[in-house]
XYZ file of C-alpha atoms in Angstrom:
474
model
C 0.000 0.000 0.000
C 1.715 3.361 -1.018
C 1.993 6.113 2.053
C 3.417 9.449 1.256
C 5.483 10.695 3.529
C 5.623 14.091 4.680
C 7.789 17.137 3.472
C 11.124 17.546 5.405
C 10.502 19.458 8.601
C 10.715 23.347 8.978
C 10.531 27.088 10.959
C 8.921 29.645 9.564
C 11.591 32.415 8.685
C 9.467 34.708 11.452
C 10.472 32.219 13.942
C 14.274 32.256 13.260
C 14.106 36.190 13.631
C 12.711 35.820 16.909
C 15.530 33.369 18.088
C 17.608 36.195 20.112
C 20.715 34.114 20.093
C 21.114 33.818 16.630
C 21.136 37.918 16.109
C 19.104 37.760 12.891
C 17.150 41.070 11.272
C 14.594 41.201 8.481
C 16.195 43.670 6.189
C 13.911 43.304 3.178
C 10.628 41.427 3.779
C 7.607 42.009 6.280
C 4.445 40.534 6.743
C 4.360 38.545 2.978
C 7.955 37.112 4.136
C 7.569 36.125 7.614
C 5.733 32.867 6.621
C 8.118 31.469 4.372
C 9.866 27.842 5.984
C 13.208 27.197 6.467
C 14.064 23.819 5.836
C 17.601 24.306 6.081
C 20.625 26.829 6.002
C 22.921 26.210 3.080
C 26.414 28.391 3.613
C 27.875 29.032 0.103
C 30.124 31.261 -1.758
C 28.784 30.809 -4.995
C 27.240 33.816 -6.797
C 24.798 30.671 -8.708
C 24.139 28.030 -6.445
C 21.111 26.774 -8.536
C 22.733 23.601 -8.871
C 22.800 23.198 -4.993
C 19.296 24.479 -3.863
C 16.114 22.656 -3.975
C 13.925 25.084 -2.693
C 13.231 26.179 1.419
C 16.411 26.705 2.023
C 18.144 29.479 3.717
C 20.953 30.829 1.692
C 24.031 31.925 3.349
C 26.818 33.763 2.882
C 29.818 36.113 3.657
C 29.345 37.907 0.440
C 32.848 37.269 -0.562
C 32.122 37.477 -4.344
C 29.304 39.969 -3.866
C 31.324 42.686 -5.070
C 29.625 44.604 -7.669
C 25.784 44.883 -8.725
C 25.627 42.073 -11.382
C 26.871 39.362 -8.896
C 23.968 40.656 -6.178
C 21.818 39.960 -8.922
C 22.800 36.633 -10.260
C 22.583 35.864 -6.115
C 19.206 36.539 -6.144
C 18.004 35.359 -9.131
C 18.998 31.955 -8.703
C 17.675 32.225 -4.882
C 14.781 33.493 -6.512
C 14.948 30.681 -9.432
C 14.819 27.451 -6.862
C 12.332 28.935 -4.674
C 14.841 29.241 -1.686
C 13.802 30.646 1.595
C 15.782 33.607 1.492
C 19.594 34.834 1.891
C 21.101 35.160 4.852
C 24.290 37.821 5.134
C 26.649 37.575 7.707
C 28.266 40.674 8.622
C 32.240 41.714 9.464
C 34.056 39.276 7.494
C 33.710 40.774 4.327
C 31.016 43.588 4.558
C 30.522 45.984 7.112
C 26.904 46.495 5.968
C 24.771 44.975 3.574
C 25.453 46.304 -0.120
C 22.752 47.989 -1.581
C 22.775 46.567 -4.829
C 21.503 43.445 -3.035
C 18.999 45.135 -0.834
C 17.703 46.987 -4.539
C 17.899 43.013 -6.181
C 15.494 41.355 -3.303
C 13.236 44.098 -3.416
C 12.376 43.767 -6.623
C 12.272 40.030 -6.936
C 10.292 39.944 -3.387
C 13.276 37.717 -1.886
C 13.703 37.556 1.537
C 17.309 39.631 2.877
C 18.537 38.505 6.658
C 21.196 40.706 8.031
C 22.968 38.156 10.924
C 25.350 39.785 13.367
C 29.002 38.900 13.504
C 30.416 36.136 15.524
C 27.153 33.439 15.199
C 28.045 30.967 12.857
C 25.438 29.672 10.484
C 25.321 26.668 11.759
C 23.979 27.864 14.440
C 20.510 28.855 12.417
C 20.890 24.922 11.351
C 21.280 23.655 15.604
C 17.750 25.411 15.650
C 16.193 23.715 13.193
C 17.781 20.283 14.291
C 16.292 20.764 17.689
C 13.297 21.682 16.709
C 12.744 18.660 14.208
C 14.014 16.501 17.302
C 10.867 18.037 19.576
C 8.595 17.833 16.416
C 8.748 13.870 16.623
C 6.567 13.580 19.763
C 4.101 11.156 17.515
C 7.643 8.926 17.056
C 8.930 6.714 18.996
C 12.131 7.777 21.365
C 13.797 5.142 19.170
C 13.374 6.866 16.188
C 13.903 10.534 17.787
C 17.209 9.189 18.811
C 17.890 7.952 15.785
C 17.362 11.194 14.125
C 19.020 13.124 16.948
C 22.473 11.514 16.432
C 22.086 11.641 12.524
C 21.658 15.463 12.392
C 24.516 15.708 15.072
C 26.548 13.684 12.561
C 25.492 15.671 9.787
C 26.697 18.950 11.618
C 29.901 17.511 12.040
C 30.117 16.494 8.094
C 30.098 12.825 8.563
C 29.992 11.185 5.022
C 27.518 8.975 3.965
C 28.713 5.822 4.766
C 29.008 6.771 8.665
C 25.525 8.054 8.556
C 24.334 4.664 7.123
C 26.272 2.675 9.425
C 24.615 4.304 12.283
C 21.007 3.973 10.497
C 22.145 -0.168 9.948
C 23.174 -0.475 13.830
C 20.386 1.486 15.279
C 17.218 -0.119 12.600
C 19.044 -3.726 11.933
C 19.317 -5.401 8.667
C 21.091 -3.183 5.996
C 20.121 0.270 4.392
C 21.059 1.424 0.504
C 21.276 4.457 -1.014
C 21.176 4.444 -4.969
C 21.233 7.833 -5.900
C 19.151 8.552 -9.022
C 20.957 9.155 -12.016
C 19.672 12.751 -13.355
C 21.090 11.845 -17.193
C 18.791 9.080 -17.382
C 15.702 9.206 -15.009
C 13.226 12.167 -14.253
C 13.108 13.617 -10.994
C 9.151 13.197 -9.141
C 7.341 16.232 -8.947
C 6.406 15.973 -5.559
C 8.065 16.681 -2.057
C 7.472 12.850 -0.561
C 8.592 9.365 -1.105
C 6.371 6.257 -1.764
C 6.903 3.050 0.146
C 6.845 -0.392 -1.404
C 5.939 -3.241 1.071
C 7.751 -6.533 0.334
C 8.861 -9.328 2.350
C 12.131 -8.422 4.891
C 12.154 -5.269 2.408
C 11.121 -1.452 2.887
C 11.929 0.822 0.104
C 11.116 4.779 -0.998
C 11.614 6.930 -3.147
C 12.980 10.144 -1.654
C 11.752 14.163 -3.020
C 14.904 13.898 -5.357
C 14.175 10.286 -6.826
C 17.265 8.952 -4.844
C 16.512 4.745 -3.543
C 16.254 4.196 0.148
C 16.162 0.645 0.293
C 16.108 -1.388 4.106
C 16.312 -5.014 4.065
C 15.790 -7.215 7.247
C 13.706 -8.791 9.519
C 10.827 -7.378 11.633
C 10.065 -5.272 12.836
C 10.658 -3.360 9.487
C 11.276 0.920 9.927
C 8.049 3.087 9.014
C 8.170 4.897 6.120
C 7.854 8.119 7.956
C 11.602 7.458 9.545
C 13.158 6.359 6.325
C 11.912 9.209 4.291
C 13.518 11.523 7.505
C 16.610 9.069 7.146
C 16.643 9.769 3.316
C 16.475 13.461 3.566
C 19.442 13.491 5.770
C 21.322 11.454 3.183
C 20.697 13.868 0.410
C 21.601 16.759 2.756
C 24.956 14.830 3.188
C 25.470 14.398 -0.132
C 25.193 17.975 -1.513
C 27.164 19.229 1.476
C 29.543 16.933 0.386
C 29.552 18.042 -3.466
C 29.560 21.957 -1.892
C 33.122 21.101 -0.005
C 34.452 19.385 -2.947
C 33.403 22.112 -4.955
C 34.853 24.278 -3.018
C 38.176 22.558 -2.593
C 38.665 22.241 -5.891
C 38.108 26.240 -6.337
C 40.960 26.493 -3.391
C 43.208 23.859 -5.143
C 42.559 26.403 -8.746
C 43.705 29.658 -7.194
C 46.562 27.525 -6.124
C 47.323 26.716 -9.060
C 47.059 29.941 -11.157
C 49.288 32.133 -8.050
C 51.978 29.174 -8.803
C 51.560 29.575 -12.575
C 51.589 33.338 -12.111
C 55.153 33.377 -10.234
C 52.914 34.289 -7.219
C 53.521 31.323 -4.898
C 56.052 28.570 -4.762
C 55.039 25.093 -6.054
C 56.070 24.161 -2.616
C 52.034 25.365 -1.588
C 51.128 22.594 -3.647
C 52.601 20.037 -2.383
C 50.059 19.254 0.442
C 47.563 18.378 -2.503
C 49.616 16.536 -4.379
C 50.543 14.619 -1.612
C 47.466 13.628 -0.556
C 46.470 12.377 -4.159
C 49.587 9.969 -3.608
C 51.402 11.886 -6.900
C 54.466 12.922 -4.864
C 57.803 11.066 -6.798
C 56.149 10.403 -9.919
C 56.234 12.239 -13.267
C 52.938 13.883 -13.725
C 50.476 15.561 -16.700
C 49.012 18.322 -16.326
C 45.999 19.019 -18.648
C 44.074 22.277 -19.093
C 40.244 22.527 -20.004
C 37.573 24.655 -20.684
C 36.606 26.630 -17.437
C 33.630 25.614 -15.588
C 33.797 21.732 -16.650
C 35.856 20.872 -13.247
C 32.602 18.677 -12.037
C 31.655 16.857 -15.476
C 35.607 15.834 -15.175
C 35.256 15.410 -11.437
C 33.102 12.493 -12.473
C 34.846 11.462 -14.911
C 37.878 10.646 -13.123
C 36.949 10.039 -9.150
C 40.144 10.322 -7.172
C 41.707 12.801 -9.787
C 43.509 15.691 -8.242
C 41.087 18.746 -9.979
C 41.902 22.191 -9.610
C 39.061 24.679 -10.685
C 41.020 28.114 -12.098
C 38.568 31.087 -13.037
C 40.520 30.448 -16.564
C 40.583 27.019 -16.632
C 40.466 24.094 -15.406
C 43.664 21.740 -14.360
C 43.549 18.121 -14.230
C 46.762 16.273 -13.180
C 47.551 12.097 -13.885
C 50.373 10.281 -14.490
C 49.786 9.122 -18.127
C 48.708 11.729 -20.990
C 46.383 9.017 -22.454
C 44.393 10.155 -19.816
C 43.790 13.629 -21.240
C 43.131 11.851 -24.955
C 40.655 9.515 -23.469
C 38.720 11.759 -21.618
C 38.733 14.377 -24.044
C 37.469 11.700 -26.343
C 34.545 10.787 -24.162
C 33.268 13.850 -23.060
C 33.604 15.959 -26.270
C 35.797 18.521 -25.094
C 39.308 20.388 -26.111
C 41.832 19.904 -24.047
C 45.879 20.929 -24.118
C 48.784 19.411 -21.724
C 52.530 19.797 -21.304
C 55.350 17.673 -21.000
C 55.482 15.102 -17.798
C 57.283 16.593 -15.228
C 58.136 16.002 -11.795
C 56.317 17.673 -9.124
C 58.932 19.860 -8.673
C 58.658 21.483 -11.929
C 54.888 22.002 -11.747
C 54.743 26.028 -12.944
C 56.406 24.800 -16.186
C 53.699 22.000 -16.371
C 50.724 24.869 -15.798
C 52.160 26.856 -17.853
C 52.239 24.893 -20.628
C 48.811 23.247 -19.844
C 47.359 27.314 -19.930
C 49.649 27.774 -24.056
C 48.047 24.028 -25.301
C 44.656 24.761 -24.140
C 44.557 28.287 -26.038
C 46.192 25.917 -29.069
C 43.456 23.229 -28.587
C 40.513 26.393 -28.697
C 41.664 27.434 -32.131
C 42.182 23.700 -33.771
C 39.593 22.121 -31.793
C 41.427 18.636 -30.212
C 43.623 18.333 -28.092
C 46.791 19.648 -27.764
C 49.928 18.774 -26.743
C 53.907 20.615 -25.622
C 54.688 19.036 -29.477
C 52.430 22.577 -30.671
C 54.714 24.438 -28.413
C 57.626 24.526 -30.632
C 56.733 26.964 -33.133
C 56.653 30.855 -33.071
C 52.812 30.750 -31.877
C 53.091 28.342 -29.426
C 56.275 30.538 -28.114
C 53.918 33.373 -27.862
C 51.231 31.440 -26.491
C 53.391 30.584 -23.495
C 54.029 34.086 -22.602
C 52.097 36.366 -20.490
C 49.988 38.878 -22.319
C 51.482 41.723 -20.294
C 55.099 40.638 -22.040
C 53.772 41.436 -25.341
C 52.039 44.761 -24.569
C 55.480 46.398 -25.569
C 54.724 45.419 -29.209
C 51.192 46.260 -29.491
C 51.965 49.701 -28.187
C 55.163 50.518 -30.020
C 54.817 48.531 -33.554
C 50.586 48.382 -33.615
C 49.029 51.434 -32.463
C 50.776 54.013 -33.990
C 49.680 52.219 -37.204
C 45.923 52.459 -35.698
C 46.320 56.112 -35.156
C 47.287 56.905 -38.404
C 44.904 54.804 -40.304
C 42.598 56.349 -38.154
C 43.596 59.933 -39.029
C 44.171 59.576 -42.727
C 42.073 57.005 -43.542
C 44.925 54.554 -44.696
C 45.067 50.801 -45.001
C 48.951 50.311 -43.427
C 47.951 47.727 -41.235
C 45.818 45.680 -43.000
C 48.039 45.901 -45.978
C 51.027 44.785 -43.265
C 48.742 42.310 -42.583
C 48.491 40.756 -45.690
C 52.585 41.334 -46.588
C 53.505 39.406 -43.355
C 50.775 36.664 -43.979
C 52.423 36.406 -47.554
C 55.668 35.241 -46.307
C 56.827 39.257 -47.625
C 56.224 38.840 -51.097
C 55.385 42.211 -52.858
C 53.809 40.744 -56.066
C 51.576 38.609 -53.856
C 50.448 41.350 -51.823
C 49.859 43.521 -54.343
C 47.525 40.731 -55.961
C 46.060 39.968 -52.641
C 44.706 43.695 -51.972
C 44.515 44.657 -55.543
C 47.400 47.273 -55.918
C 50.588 48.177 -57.817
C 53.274 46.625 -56.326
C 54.357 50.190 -56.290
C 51.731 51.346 -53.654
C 52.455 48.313 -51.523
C 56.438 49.184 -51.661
C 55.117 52.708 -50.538
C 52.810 51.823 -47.822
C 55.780 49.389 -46.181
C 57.925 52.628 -46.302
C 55.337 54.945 -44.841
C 55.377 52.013 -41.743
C 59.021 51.708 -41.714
C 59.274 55.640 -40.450
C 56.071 55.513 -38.485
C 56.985 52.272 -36.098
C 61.309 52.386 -36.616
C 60.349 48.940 -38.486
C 60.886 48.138 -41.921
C 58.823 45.224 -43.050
C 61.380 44.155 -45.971
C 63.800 43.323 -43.202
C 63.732 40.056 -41.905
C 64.538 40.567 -38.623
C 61.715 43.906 -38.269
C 59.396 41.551 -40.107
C 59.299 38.985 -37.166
C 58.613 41.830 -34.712
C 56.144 43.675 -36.592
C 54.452 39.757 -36.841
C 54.997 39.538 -33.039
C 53.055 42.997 -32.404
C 50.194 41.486 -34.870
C 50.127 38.260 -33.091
C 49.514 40.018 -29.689
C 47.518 42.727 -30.738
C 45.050 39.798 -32.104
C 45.031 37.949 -29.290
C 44.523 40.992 -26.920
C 41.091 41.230 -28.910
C 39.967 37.849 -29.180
C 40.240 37.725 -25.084
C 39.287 41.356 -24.042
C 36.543 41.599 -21.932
């Protein structure tokens, strides 16, 4: 016989405000917001944490990367988007007040805005809402309320899964399985509960995210009821879980770009890399499209990830790797030469020049398309090559600019021609003449003349950066 089972437990947001200790204030909301429920406070750092919400929760934050009025706003549309209760702002580690482009954003969108004093932690919001779940059970048995009691503790104190269900196996007997539901293939239910399916020495539901709890034993078997409660606490687990590893590898990528950046030693690394057991062994480092960090976390459990705001770093010992998984997931990809851990800069480094390589080719890349005169360039940093752009490329702006001229583009099409007059001439449709005339008029303008070999590579230089300045300008 199917029983639904109830939505997960909550306060209304009016009742949190009145809970003195925790030093909360309704900054934007009033009678319309009071009602809302708080299932649960989620701490983030995430401008977008759509991914993460599922609606009722509390979202809370610092504000570190609420810095300007466009990242208030993505904030609160995506609390908006997922139906959260509200955002919660702590104040005095990052903001001495709240900003008010983010006041202006949940005033519009009619989204909740909590102002919570400095020094109470947000868990603290979340030891309110255990304890009152823990006195809501009065129609449970003090078996169950235990039960849940100790599982919220553990899930305070970031417990993983498999602690959580070896409490749930001791206290209820018989085993307990979680089979997460695979979002690729299967459609998540519409509704907040969870069905039960009765079958002999078996108990199984469906949780509000379409995630298997499945008990197997003998009697008495667990109610539905405390298995959906059980379930819920399992799927808080596991997105807390994802939000730390997402989070460490965002750490592990700022890491990695200070390092690349001559910022920090390598030496800061080394904790990382010795906890992924890579310490002593020649290692690849791979580069890929930014934001892709968890579709390759996935791909390769137990891979040392580092999630860059450029890119993102992968690191194995075999460069098949990067093929393969480039292969499988449809994605560009560039790496370096193996190197020991020592030498890791040089392997970013070369990781960041393949992966710009890669972009342009579309495969992957590898240090082989370092050793030409682009992939030289590639591997510098754009602030080497300003030099050129400003001495060899601008003046030539300026004055096509003021006279109406075509120097650069007909540089353009002298260097691209290897410097071959006749084909340049034929190329822009001009006497060869004109073209002879126009590489003059440069040759006094920039100090350069293009008929030169050696002034032809540094006028091809300037072009080079001054094209890639464009193609990545903000």
């Amino acid at each position: 016989m199917a029983k639904p089972i109830a939505p997960a437990f909550g306060l209304e947001l009016g009742e949190l405000v009145e809970v003195t200790e925790l030093g909360l204030r309704l900054i934007v909301g009033s009678d319309w917001a009071l009602p809302r429920v708080v299932s649960w406070a989620h701490a983030t750092e995430m401008t977008d944490p759509r991914p993460h919400l599922r609606g009722a929760e509390l979202v809370c934050t610092v504000g570190s990367a609420l810095l300007d009025a466009s990242s208030c706003a993505r904030l609160v549309e995506a609390v908006h988007a997922t139906g959260s209760a509200g955002i919660c702002l702590g104040i005095g580690e990052v903001h001495t007040q709240i900003p008010r482009a983010l006041i202006k954003e949940c005033r519009r969108l009619s989204v909740p805005l909590i102002e919570m004093a400095h020094g109470v932690p947000f868990l603290a919001i979340n030891d309110v809402l255990a304890d009152a779940r823990v006195r809501a059970q009065t129609g449970s048995s003090q078996r169950n309320a235990e039960l849940v009691g100790r599982l919220l503790a553990a899930l305070r104190e970031n417990a993983p899964m498999e602690d959580i269900l070896s409490v749930c196996t001791a206290a209820l007997g018989g085993s307990l399985t979680f089979e997460p539901v695979d979002p690729a293939t299967e459609l998540l239910p519409a509704a907040l509960g969870a069905v039960v399916d009765d079958a002999p020495g078996a108990v199984s539901i469906s949780t509000a995210e379409g995630n298997l709890l499945i008990w197997q034993g003998q009697s008495p078997a667990p109610d539905a009821d405390l298995l959906g409660q059980i379930g819920r606490i399992l799927e808080i687990a596991r997105h807390e879980k994802a939000d730390r590893d997402i989070q460490n590898r965002q750490r592990i990528g700022q890491l990695f770009a200070l390092v690349s950046d001559g910022l920090a030693d390598s030496a800061a690394l080394m904790p990382e890399l010795q906890r992924a057991g890579l310490v002593g062994k020649s290692v690849t480092i791979s580069a890929w499209p930014a934001e892709t960090a968890q579709l390759l976390a996935a791909h390769l459990p137990g891979t040392l990830i580092a999630d860059a705001p450029e890119a993102t770093f992968v690191v194995t010992t075999s460069p098949q790797t990067v093929y393969d998984t480039a292969r499988d997931l449809g994605l560009v990809s560039g790496h370096g030469s193996p190197v020991d851990v020592s030498q890791i800069a040089r392997g970013i480094g070369e990781a960041r020049a393949t992966l710009r390589l890669a972009r342009r080719h579309g495969k992957v890349a590898g240090p082989e398309s370092l050793t030409s005169l682009t992939g030289l360039l590639e591997q510098q940093p754009p602030v080497r090559l300003v030099p050129f752009i400003d001495q060899l490329i601008r003046p030539l702006l300026e004055q096509d600019a003021r006279r109406g001229s075509q120097l650069l583009a007909t540089l353009r099409t002298f260097i691209e021609h290897q410097g071959s007059l006749q084909a340049t001439a034929e190329a822009q449709y001009l006497h060869v003449n004109t073209v002879r005339h126009r590489l003059g008029r440069i040759a006094v303008i920039v100090g350069r003349n293009p008929l030169e070999d050696n002034d032809r590579a540094s006028l091809a230089i300037a072009l080079w950066a001054y094209d890639r300045s464009r193609r990545y300008a903000p």
